[in-house]
């Protein structure tokens, strides 16, 4: 009788042909190979002994033929169960335990890593994460402008002091600086030295920043430019000179306000945001210059061509296009300013 070995689980089948399916692992007949017994001489002695043993035990075999037939299936079942246990203990363990160990190793650092806070030194925006962002979402400052911010730290004021040198001195020295010595003999006390022009100018700039001069000033063009453009469109639709005149007066007010808007914006940029050159501030500067330039162009153009909004006027649609560009620039500058004020 031939023996067939399953190449997958090692199960041994006895028979003329391999089984259609391995009873242990389920492999098909192609996974079986014939077991060739090469050591026949060496096994002759055990075989002879095995042949002699039945001869000696003939009476027992005749007495118990049913027991021998019961033991053979029991041995096969034991071999099948043993092969199943070996397969279950060897194959699933590496495939299941290795990914679990890798997942546990990856998840452990993520749970233990503390959440850090980072403060933008330009606009005081607070970012939460293991590292600061590449670019501040509020003011556009790069990663180098962020410092670690811990719970309990105070957010410093962005406004500069009028006399920063006095901050470095102790309180007692500061008092002595402004103390006026009384001269002997009852002479009159000398008057303090008057402030220089630079000191007065610096104090005046501090007042502009403290009282929000730029946000107040920028409401003039942001409010009047859209109204002026509405008057322009109505004048072109209804051929109305009076609406065109209303447009012109509003644009004159915008033109007069723009120098003050640009100046106060520059003061806030230097004193509050330390003159940081980021995409947000650069875009606000460019938009402010565009609004000022277009306001100047349309006012002068309207002076030399009063009927520019009437049908048939040369350059009528290009004139309107300039106004729409001005509205877009003013709106975008206001949007960027809102991000800085509200840190969003």
XYZ file of C-alpha atoms in Angstrom:
344
model
C 0.000 0.000 0.000
C 1.335 3.465 -0.902
C 1.741 6.412 1.440
C 0.987 9.981 0.471
C 2.207 13.046 2.391
C 0.367 16.402 2.405
C 2.891 19.168 1.553
C 0.864 21.751 3.486
C 0.326 20.176 6.907
C 2.341 16.905 6.758
C -0.641 14.556 7.051
C 0.137 10.966 5.898
C -2.491 9.111 3.850
C -2.325 5.421 3.051
C -3.893 4.172 -0.150
C -3.335 3.561 -3.826
C -4.252 7.166 -4.710
C -4.024 10.439 -2.734
C -7.307 11.715 -1.272
C -9.318 14.314 -3.152
C -9.013 16.635 -0.161
C -6.756 16.632 2.905
C -8.894 15.926 6.013
C -6.624 18.191 8.116
C -5.926 21.374 6.160
C -8.299 20.972 3.208
C -5.564 20.970 0.509
C -6.487 19.257 -2.781
C -4.895 16.104 -4.277
C -2.214 18.118 -6.122
C -0.621 19.012 -2.763
C 0.152 15.332 -1.946
C 3.386 13.511 -2.855
C 4.179 9.834 -2.587
C 6.398 8.755 0.308
C 9.084 6.366 -0.939
C 10.637 4.137 1.722
C 14.329 3.990 0.839
C 15.603 2.269 4.019
C 13.937 -1.080 3.327
C 16.877 -3.297 4.554
C 17.154 -1.414 7.794
C 13.483 -1.888 8.413
C 13.430 -5.606 7.672
C 14.204 -6.526 11.258
C 11.329 -4.541 12.705
C 9.076 -5.915 9.990
C 10.085 -9.470 10.766
C 9.532 -8.872 14.437
C 6.157 -7.402 13.617
C 5.344 -10.480 11.544
C 6.491 -12.798 14.327
C 4.497 -10.935 16.930
C 1.188 -11.595 15.249
C 2.197 -15.244 14.877
C 2.755 -15.522 18.564
C -0.398 -13.663 19.371
C -2.661 -15.506 16.988
C -4.996 -16.646 19.711
C -5.406 -13.047 20.925
C -6.032 -11.702 17.418
C -8.594 -14.342 16.789
C -10.191 -13.573 20.114
C -10.199 -9.838 19.618
C -10.510 -8.936 15.901
C -12.985 -6.144 16.561
C -10.595 -4.324 18.950
C -7.851 -4.108 16.312
C -10.236 -2.565 13.813
C -11.399 -0.010 16.363
C -7.824 0.984 17.267
C -6.842 1.791 13.664
C -9.475 4.563 13.118
C -8.757 5.881 16.603
C -5.061 6.236 15.735
C -5.926 8.030 12.496
C -8.252 10.434 14.313
C -5.553 11.137 16.922
C -3.064 11.910 14.144
C -5.566 14.204 12.432
C -6.292 16.101 15.651
C -2.585 16.422 16.452
C -1.888 17.833 12.990
C -4.733 20.342 13.414
C -3.322 21.512 16.754
C 0.160 21.972 15.254
C -1.246 23.963 12.335
C -3.303 26.208 14.643
C -0.348 26.847 16.957
C 2.178 27.608 14.188
C 0.484 29.428 11.295
C -1.952 32.041 12.745
C 0.321 33.266 15.515
C 2.883 35.205 13.401
C 0.234 36.704 11.117
C -2.086 37.907 13.882
C 0.298 38.829 16.693
C 2.837 40.756 14.571
C 0.356 43.368 13.261
C -1.102 43.759 16.742
C 2.352 44.417 18.177
C 3.071 46.974 15.424
C -0.263 48.735 15.976
C 0.359 48.911 19.714
C 3.833 50.360 19.096
C 2.386 53.015 16.775
C -0.538 53.930 19.004
C 1.437 54.191 22.242
C 3.516 57.304 21.283
C 0.443 59.062 19.842
C -1.429 58.719 23.130
C 1.515 59.768 25.272
C 2.571 62.782 23.159
C 1.456 65.979 24.936
C -0.339 68.685 22.986
C 1.797 71.821 22.758
C 0.699 75.400 22.182
C 2.588 77.871 20.002
C 2.131 81.654 19.946
C 2.770 83.815 16.911
C 4.946 86.728 18.029
C 3.504 88.919 15.269
C -0.261 88.644 15.839
C -0.505 86.491 19.041
C -2.343 83.678 17.251
C -2.318 80.458 19.348
C -1.711 77.162 17.517
C -2.119 73.717 19.108
C -0.007 70.813 17.883
C 3.332 69.048 18.285
C 5.029 71.580 15.979
C 4.244 75.195 14.985
C 2.565 75.671 11.591
C 4.662 76.482 8.551
C 2.672 79.713 8.028
C 0.472 81.595 10.495
C -3.139 81.381 9.231
C -3.867 84.881 10.563
C -0.935 87.123 9.619
C 1.044 84.851 7.292
C 4.223 84.837 9.420
C 6.530 81.858 8.914
C 7.412 79.097 11.375
C 10.346 81.017 12.880
C 7.972 83.637 14.366
C 6.327 81.092 16.706
C 7.352 80.464 20.323
C 6.080 77.795 22.691
C 3.168 78.983 24.825
C 2.486 77.272 28.154
C -0.658 77.374 30.260
C -0.518 80.332 32.608
C 1.659 82.461 30.314
C 0.343 85.944 29.599
C -0.127 87.072 26.028
C 2.040 90.195 25.679
C 0.533 93.403 24.397
C 1.336 94.152 20.768
C 1.472 97.912 21.376
C 4.818 99.585 21.846
C 5.462 101.853 24.758
C 6.252 105.482 24.174
C 9.494 105.226 26.154
C 10.758 101.648 26.013
C 14.064 102.521 27.672
C 12.298 103.297 30.929
C 11.037 99.704 31.172
C 14.550 98.379 31.784
C 15.075 100.580 34.825
C 13.889 99.661 38.316
C 10.992 101.600 39.761
C 13.203 103.527 42.185
C 15.617 104.625 39.457
C 12.701 105.719 37.295
C 11.400 107.892 40.128
C 14.822 109.441 40.654
C 15.041 110.246 36.958
C 12.000 112.518 37.171
C 12.834 113.891 40.623
C 13.695 117.600 40.578
C 16.218 118.697 43.175
C 15.274 121.816 45.102
C 18.080 124.393 45.043
C 19.368 125.814 48.312
C 18.604 129.363 49.379
C 14.935 129.299 48.410
C 15.597 129.762 44.689
C 12.815 128.884 42.282
C 12.680 125.301 40.996
C 13.863 124.910 37.410
C 11.309 123.875 34.826
C 11.689 120.404 33.227
C 13.287 120.324 29.819
C 10.741 120.426 26.996
C 10.245 117.294 24.947
C 12.027 117.110 21.629
C 10.146 116.903 18.365
C 10.953 113.194 18.025
C 9.584 112.474 21.509
C 6.402 114.419 20.797
C 5.991 112.662 17.455
C 6.473 109.249 19.066
C 3.914 110.049 21.761
C 1.455 111.177 19.088
C 1.924 107.924 17.156
C 1.278 105.999 20.364
C -2.040 107.809 20.732
C -2.997 106.873 17.166
C -2.351 103.211 17.884
C -3.974 103.241 21.319
C -7.186 104.828 20.041
C -7.443 102.661 16.872
C -6.998 105.431 14.327
C -6.495 103.039 11.408
C -9.625 100.891 11.959
C -11.647 104.111 12.236
C -10.111 105.682 9.125
C -10.449 102.579 6.963
C -14.235 102.588 7.429
C -14.427 105.661 5.185
C -13.295 103.998 1.917
C -14.820 100.644 2.865
C -18.207 102.314 3.282
C -18.116 104.922 0.511
C -16.527 102.928 -2.318
C -19.404 100.389 -2.629
C -21.989 103.196 -2.410
C -20.152 105.206 -5.077
C -20.037 102.212 -7.429
C -23.773 101.633 -6.926
C -24.413 105.269 -7.918
C -22.175 104.757 -10.966
C -24.099 101.674 -12.124
C -27.471 103.390 -11.630
C -26.233 106.439 -13.524
C -25.158 104.264 -16.451
C -28.441 102.303 -16.480
C -30.822 105.267 -16.200
C -28.641 107.863 -17.971
C -28.864 110.078 -14.881
C -26.417 112.954 -14.468
C -27.521 113.516 -10.855
C -26.599 109.963 -9.859
C -23.286 110.425 -11.651
C -22.727 113.578 -9.614
C -23.440 111.645 -6.387
C -20.859 109.065 -7.478
C -18.304 111.804 -8.049
C -18.790 113.395 -4.603
C -18.378 110.052 -2.857
C -15.168 109.355 -4.762
C -13.762 112.761 -3.799
C -14.339 111.855 -0.134
C -12.572 108.517 -0.664
C -9.618 110.212 -2.353
C -9.226 112.689 0.516
C -9.380 109.903 3.127
C -6.897 107.512 1.518
C -3.662 109.305 2.571
C -4.783 109.177 6.222
C -5.815 105.518 5.839
C -2.436 104.548 4.396
C -0.492 106.523 7.020
C -2.329 105.077 10.029
C -2.077 101.605 8.528
C 1.680 101.995 8.204
C 1.932 103.197 11.824
C 0.009 100.166 13.121
C 2.079 97.833 10.965
C 5.344 99.175 12.387
C 4.335 99.645 16.017
C 1.882 96.791 16.584
C 3.206 94.102 14.230
C 6.900 95.141 14.205
C 6.852 95.685 10.449
C 6.588 91.951 9.740
C 6.783 91.327 5.995
C 4.200 88.588 5.416
C 1.694 87.833 2.679
C -1.157 89.328 4.723
C 0.519 92.687 5.318
C 1.946 92.877 1.804
C -1.480 92.221 0.279
C -3.070 94.904 2.481
C -0.440 97.444 1.403
C -0.891 96.603 -2.280
C -4.694 96.775 -2.034
C -4.522 100.134 -0.248
C -2.286 101.573 -2.962
C -4.624 100.232 -5.673
C -7.648 101.906 -4.067
C -5.790 105.212 -3.701
C -4.479 105.141 -7.278
C -7.840 104.275 -8.860
C -9.645 106.882 -6.737
C -7.234 109.524 -8.027
C -7.628 108.370 -11.654
C -11.447 108.294 -11.690
C -11.797 111.660 -9.921
C -9.442 113.389 -12.364
C -11.042 111.590 -15.323
C -14.516 112.676 -14.201
C -13.325 116.283 -13.864
C -12.085 116.384 -17.465
C -14.936 114.270 -18.881
C -18.141 114.941 -16.895
C -20.295 112.805 -19.220
C -18.102 109.705 -18.877
C -21.054 107.666 -17.536
C -23.463 108.680 -20.289
C -24.173 106.496 -23.360
C -21.694 106.911 -26.203
C -18.889 108.315 -24.011
C -15.433 107.050 -24.992
C -13.822 104.789 -22.374
C -17.118 104.355 -20.529
C -16.764 100.631 -19.861
C -13.062 100.825 -18.985
C -13.968 103.536 -16.478
C -16.524 101.172 -14.921
C -13.982 98.323 -14.864
C -11.557 100.457 -12.838
C -14.272 101.065 -10.266
C -15.044 97.359 -9.917
C -11.337 96.617 -9.392
C -11.284 99.281 -6.690
C -14.227 97.632 -4.892
C -12.505 94.251 -4.956
C -9.235 95.661 -3.598
C -11.002 97.506 -0.774
C -13.004 94.415 0.175
C -9.965 92.131 0.199
C -7.961 94.559 2.330
C -10.846 94.705 4.809
C -11.046 90.908 4.902
C -7.340 90.593 5.740
C -7.664 93.289 8.397
C -10.521 91.378 10.012
C -8.325 88.277 10.253
C -5.690 90.277 12.122
C -8.150 91.897 14.524
C -10.121 88.756 15.398
C -7.247 86.224 15.029
C -9.336 84.019 12.723
